[in-house]
PDB file of C-alpha atoms (C1' of nucleotides) in Angstrom:
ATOM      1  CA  UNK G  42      27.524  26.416 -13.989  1.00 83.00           C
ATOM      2  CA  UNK G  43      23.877  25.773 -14.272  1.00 92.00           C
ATOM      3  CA  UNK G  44      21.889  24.772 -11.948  1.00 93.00           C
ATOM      4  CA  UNK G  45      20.950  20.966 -13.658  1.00 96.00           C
ATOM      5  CA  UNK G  46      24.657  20.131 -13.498  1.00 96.00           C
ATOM      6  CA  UNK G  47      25.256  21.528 -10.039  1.00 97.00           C
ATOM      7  CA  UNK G  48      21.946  18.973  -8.969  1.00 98.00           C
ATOM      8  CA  UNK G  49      23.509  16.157 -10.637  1.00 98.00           C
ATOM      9  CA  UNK G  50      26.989  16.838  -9.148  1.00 98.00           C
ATOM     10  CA  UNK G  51      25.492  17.204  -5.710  1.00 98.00           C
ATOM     11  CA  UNK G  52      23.484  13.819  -6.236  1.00 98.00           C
ATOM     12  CA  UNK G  53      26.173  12.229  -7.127  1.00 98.00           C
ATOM     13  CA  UNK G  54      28.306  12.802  -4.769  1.00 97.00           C
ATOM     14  CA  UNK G  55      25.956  11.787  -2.361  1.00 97.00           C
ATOM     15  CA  UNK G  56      25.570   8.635  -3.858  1.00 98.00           C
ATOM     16  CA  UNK G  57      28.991   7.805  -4.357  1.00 97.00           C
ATOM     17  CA  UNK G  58      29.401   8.422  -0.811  1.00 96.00           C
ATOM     18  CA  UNK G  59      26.154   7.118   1.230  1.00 96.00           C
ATOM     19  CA  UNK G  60      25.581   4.066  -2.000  1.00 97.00           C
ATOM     20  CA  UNK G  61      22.040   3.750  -2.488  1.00 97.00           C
ATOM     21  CA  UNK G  62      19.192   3.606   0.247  1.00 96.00           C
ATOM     22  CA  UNK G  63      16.894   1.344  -1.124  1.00 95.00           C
ATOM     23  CA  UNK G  64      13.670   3.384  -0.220  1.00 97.00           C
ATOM     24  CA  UNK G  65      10.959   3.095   1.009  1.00 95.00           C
ATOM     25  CA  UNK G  66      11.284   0.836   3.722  1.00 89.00           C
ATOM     26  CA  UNK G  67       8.010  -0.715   3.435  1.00 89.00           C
ATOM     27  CA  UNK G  68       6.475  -3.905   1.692  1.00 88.00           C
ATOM     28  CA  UNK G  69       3.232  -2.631   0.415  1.00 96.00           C
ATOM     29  CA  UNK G  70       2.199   0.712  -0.881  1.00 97.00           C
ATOM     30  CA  UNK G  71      -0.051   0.444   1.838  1.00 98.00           C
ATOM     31  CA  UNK G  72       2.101   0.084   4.399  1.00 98.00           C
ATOM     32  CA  UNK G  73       4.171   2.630   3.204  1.00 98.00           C
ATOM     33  CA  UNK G  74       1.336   5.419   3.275  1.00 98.00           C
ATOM     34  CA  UNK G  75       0.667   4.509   6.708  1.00 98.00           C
ATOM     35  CA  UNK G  76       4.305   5.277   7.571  1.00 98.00           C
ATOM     36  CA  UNK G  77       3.961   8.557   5.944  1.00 98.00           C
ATOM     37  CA  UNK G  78       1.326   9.639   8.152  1.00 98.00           C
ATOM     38  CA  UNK G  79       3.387   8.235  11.207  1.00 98.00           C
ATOM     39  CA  UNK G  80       6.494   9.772  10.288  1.00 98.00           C
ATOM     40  CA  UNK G  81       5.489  13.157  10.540  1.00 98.00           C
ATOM     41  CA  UNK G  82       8.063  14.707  13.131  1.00 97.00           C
ATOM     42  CA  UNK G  83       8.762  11.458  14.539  1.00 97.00           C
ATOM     43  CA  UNK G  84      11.901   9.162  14.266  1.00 96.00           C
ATOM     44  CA  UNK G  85      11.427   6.046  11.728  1.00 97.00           C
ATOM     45  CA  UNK G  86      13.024   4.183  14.556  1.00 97.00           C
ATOM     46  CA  UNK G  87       9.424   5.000  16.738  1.00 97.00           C
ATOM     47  CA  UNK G  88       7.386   4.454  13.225  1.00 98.00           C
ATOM     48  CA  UNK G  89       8.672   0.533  12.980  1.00 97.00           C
ATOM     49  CA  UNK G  90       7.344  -0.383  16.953  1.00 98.00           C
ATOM     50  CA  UNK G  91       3.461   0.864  15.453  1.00 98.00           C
ATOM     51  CA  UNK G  92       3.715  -0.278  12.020  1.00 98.00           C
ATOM     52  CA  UNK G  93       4.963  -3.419  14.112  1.00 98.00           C
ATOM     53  CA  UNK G  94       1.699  -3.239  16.216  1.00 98.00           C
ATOM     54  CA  UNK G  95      -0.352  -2.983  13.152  1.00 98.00           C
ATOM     55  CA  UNK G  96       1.195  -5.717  11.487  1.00 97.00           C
ATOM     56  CA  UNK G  97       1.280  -8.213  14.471  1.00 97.00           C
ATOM     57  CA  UNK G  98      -2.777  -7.605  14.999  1.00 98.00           C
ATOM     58  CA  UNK G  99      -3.529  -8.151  11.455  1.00 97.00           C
ATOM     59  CA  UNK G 100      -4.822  -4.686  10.773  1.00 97.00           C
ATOM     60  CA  UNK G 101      -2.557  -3.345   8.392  1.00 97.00           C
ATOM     61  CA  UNK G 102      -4.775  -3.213   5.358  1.00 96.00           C
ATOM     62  CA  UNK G 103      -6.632  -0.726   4.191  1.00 95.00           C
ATOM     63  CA  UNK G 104     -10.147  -2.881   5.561  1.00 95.00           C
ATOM     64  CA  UNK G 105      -9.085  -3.151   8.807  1.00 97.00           C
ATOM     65  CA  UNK G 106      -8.582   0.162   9.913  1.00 97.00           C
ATOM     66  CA  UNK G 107     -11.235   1.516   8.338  1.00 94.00           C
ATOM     67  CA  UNK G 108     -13.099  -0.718  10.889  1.00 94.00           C
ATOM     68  CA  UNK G 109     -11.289   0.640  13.589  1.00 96.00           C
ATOM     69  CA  UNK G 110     -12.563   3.148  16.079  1.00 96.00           C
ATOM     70  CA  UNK G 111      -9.770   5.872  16.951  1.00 97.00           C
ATOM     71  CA  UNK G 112      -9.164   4.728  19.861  1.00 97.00           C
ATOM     72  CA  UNK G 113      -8.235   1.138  19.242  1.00 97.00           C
ATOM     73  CA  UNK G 114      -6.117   2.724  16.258  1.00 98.00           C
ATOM     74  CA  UNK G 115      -4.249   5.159  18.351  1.00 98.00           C
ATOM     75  CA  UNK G 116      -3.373   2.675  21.172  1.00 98.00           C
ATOM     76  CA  UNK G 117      -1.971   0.293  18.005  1.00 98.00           C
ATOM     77  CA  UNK G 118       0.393   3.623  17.147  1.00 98.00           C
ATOM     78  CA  UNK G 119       0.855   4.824  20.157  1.00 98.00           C
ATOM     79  CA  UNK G 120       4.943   4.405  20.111  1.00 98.00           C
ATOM     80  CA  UNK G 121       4.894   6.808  17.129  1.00 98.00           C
ATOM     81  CA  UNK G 122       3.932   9.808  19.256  1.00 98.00           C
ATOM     82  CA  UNK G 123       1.615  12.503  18.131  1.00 98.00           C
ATOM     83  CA  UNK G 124      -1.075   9.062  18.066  1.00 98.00           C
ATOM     84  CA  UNK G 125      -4.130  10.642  18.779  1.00 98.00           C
ATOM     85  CA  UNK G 126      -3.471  13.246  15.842  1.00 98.00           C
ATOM     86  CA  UNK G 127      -1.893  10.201  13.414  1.00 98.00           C
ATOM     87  CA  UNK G 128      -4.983   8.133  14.334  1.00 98.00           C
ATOM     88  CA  UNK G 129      -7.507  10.849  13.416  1.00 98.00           C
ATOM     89  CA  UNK G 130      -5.336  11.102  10.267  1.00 98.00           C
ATOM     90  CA  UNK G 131      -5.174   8.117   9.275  1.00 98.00           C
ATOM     91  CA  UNK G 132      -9.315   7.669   9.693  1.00 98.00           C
ATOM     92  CA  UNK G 133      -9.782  10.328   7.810  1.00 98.00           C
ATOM     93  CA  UNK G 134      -7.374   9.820   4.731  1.00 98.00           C
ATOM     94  CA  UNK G 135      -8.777   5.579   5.105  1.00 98.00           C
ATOM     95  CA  UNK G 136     -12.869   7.005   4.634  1.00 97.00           C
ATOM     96  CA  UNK G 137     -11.654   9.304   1.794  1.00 98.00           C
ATOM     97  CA  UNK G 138      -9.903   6.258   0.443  1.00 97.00           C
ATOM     98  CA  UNK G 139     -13.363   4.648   0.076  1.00 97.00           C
ATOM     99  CA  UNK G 140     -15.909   7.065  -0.310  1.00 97.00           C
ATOM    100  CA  UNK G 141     -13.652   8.201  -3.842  1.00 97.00           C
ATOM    101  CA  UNK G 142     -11.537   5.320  -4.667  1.00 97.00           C
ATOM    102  CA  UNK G 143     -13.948   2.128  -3.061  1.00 97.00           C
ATOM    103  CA  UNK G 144     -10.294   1.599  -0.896  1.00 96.00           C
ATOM    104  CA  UNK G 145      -8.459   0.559  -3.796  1.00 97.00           C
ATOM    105  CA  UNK G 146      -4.645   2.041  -4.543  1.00 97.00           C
ATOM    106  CA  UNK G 147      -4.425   0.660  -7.635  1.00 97.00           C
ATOM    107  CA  UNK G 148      -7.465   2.980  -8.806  1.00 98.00           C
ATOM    108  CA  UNK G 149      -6.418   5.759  -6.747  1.00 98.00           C
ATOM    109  CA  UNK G 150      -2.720   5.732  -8.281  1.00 98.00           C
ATOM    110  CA  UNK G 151      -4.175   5.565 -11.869  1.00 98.00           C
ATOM    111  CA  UNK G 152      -5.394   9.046 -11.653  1.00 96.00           C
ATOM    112  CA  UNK G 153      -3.261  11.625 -12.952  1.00 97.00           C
ATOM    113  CA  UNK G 154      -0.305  12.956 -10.815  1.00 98.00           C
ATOM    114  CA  UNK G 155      -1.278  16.823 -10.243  1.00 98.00           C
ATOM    115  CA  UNK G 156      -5.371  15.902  -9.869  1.00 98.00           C
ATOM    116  CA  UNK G 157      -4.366  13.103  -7.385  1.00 98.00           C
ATOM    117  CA  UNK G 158      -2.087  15.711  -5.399  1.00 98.00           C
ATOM    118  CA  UNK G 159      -4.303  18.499  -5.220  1.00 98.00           C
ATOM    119  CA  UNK G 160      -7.095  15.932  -3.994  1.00 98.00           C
ATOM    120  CA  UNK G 161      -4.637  14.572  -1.383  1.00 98.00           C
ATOM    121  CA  UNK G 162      -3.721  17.892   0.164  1.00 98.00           C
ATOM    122  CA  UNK G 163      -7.354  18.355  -0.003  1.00 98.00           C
ATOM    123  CA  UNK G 164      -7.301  15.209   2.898  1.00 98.00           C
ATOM    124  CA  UNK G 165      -7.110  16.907   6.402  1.00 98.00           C
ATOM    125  CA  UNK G 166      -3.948  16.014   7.529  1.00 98.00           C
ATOM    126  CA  UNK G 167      -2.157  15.171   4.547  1.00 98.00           C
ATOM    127  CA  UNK G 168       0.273  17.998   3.832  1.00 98.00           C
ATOM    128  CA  UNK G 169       2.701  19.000   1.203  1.00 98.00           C
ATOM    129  CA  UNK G 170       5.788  16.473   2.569  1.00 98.00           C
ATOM    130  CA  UNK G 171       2.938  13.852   3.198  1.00 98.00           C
ATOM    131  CA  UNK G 172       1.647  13.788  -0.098  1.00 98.00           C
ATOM    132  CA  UNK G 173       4.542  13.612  -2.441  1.00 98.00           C
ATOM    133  CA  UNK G 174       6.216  11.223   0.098  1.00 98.00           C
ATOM    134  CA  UNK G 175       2.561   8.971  -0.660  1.00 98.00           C
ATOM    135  CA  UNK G 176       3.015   9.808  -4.547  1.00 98.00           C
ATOM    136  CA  UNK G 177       6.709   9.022  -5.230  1.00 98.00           C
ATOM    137  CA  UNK G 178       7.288   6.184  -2.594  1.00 98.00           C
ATOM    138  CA  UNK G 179       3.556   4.332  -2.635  1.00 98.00           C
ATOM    139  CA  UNK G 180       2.348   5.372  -6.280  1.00 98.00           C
ATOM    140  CA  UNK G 181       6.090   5.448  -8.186  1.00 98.00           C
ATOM    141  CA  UNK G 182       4.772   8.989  -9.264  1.00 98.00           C
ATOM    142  CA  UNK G 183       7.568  11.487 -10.476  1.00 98.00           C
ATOM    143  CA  UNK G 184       6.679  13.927  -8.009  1.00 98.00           C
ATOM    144  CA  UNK G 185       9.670  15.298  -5.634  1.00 98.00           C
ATOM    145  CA  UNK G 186      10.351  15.268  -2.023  1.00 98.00           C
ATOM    146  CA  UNK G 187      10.779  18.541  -0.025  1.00 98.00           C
ATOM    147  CA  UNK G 188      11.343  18.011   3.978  1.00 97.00           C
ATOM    148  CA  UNK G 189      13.536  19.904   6.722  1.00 95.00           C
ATOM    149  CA  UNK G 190      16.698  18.334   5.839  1.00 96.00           C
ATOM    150  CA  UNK G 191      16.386  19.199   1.830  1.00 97.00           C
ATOM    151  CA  UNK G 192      15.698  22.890   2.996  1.00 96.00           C
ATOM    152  CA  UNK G 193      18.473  23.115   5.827  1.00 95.00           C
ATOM    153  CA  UNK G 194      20.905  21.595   3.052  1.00 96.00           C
ATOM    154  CA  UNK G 195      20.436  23.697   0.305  1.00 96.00           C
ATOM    155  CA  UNK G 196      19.836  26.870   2.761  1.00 94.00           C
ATOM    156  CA  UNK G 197      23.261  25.939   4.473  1.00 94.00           C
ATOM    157  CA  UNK G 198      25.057  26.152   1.002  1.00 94.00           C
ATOM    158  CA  UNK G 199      22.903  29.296  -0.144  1.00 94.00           C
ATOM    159  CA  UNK G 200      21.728  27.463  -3.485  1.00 95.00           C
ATOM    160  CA  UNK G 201      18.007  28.780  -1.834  1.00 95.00           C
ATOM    161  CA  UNK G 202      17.129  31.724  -0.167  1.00 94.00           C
ATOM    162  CA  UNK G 203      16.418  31.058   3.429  1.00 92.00           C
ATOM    163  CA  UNK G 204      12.502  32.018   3.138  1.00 92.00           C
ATOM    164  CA  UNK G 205      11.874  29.612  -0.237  1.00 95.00           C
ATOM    165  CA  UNK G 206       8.399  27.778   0.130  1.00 96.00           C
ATOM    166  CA  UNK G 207       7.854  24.130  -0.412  1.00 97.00           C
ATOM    167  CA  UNK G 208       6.895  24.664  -3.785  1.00 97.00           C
ATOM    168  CA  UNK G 209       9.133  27.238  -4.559  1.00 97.00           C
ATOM    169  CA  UNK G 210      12.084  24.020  -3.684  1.00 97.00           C
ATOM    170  CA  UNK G 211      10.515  21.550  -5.496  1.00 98.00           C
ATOM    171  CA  UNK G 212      10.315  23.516  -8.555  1.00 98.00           C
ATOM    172  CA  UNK G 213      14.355  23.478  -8.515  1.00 98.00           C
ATOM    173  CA  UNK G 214      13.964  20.016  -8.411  1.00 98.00           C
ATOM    174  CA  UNK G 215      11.891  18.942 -10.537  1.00 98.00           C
ATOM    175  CA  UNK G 216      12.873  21.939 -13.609  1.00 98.00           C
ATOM    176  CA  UNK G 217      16.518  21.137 -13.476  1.00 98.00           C
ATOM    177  CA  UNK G 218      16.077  16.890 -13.117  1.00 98.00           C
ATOM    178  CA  UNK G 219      14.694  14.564 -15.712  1.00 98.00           C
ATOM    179  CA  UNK G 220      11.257  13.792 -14.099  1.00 97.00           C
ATOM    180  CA  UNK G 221      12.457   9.918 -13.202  1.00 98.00           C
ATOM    181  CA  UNK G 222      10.857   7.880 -10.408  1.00 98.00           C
ATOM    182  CA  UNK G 223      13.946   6.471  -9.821  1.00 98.00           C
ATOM    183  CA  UNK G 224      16.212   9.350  -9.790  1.00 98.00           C
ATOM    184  CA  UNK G 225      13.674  11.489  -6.909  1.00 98.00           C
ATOM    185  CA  UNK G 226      13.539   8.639  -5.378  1.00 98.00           C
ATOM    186  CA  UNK G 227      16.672   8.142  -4.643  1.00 98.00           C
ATOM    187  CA  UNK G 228      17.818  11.770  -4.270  1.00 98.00           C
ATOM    188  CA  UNK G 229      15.346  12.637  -1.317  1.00 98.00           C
ATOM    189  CA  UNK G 230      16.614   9.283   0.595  1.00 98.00           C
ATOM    190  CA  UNK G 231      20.252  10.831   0.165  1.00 98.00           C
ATOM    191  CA  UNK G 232      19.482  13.981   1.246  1.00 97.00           C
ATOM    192  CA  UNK G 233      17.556  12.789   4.340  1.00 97.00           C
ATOM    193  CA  UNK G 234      20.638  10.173   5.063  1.00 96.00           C
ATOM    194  CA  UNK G 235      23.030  12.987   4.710  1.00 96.00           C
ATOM    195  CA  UNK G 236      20.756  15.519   6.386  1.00 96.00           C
ATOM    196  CA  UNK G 237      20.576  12.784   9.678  1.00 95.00           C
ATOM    197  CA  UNK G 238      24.366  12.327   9.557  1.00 95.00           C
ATOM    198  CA  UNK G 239      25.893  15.620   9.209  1.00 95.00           C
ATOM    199  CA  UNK G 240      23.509  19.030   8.096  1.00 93.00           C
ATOM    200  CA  UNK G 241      21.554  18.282  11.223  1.00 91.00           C
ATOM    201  CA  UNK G 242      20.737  21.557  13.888  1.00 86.00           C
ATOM    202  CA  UNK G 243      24.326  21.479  14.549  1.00 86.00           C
ATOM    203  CA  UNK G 244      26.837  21.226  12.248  1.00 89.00           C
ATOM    204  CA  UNK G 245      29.058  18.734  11.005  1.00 93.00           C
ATOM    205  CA  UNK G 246      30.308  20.028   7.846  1.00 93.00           C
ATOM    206  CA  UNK G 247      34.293  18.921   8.398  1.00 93.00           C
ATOM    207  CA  UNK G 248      32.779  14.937   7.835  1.00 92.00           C
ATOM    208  CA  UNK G 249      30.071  15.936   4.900  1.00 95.00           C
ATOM    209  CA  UNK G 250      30.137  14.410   1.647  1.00 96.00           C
ATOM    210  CA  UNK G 251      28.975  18.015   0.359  1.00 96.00           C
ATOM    211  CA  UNK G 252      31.717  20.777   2.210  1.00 94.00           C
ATOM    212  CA  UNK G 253      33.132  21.435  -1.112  1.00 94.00           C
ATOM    213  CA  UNK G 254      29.846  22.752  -1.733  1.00 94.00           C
ATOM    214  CA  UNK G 255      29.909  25.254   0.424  1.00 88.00           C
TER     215      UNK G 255
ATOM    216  C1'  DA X 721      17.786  18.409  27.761  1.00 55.18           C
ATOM    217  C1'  DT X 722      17.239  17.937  22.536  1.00 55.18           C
ATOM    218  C1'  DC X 723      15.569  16.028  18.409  1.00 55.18           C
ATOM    219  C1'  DC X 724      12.915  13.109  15.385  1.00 55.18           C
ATOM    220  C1'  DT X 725      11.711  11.876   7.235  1.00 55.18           C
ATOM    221  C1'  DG X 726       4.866  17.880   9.763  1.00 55.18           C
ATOM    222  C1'  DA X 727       0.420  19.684   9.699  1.00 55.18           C
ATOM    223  C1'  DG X 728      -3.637  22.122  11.466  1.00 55.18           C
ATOM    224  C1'  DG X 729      -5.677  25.657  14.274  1.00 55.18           C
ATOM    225  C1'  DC X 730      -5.728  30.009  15.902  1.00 55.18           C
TER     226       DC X 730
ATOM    227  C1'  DG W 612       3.788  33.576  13.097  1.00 55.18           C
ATOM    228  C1'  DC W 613       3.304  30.784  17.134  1.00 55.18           C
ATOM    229  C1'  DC W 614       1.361  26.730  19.611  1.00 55.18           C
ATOM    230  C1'  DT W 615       0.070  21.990  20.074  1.00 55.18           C
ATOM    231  C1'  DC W 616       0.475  17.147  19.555  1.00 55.18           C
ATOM    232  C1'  DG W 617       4.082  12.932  22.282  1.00 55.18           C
ATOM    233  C1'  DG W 618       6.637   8.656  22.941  1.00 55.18           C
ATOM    234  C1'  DG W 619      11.287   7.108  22.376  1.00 55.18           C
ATOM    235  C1'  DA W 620      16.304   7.381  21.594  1.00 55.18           C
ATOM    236  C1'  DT W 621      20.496   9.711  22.778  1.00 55.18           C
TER     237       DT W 621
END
DNA sequence: ATCCTGAGGC
DNA sequence: GCCTCGGGAT
């Protein structure tokens, strides 16, 4: 069978299961960017209580916090973990923000896809997941998703060998699918959904919507 | 005690 | 290739 069908087949199952995810859970493009940064390794659970913080102190745009020192910023997103590294992030992606796109995300998501993600992973602290999470979610670019559960999934079933790079696993993506927003959208939530409920570090394969996968 | 929608530095 | 960053939920 090739490999588009088995794709389609294993989104779809998925979906028939887990229903749709309606991601990402954030208002504003801007907001959602800022939860990419604060994501990284952390619980979304932990992510809410600072975008919470920012929100509740008026300084979720992308003005204020290029205003504010690190300091104040990393106290804001302190229940995210990792804040003094997020905060120096975030500074840093914010000033690149302005000095190339004068802080507008309108301007910067009119550039073209692979220019704007080779100038992102350019941004110290923005990597691979980071980027495409940025592009897809915040800019409705057809880029696609690759994170731990998407690799521990498709590992687990042996549809990738167990050393495949990012790129190397978003190239199955993306050369099998029809390049839709909507579609890697969706597929990536699914996979992190099904990833949280049953491919996690230990197993729970007898409950997965995929076992006749294996 | 383990894990969480990673990335940079060495 | 290994280490660090880290509070919060379970």
């Amino acid at each position: 069978m090739s490999k588009a069908k088995v794709l389609l087949q294993i989104y779809q199952k998925m979906f028939d299961t887990l229903g749709p995810q309606y991601w990402w859970p954030g208002e504003t493009p801007f907001e959602i960017i800022i939860g990419a940064i604060l994501t990284q390794n952390t619980s979304w659970s932990n992510v809410e209580k600072a975008i919470r913080n920012l929100k509740n102190t008026g300084k979720l745009t992308p003005e204020a916090i290029h205003e504010l020192n690190v300091t104040e910023l990393s106290q804001l997103i302190r229940p995210s973990g990792f804040f003094n590294v997020k905060a120096r992030r975030i500074k840093t992606f914010m000033d690149w923000l302005f000095s190339n796109y004068g802080g507008s995300l309108s301007r910067l998501f009119a550039q073209d896809l692979q220019t704007l993600r080779s100038e992102l992973l350019a941004v110290k602290g923005i990597g691979p997941e980071t980027a495409d999470s940025i592009l897809l979610y915040a800019g409705n670019l057809p880029t696609f998703v690759v994170d731990t559960y998407t690799y521990r999934i498709f590992s687990r079933h042996g549809f990738i060998p167990e050393e495949s790079s990012y790129d190397e696993i978003k190239s199955l993506f993306e050369e099998n699918l029809p390049k839709d927003v909507k579609l890697f959208n969706e597929y990536h939530a699914l996979l992190v959904n099904t990833g949280k409920m049953f491919c996690k570090p230990k197993k729970f394969c007898e409950q997965c919507p995929l076992k006749e996968f294996l």
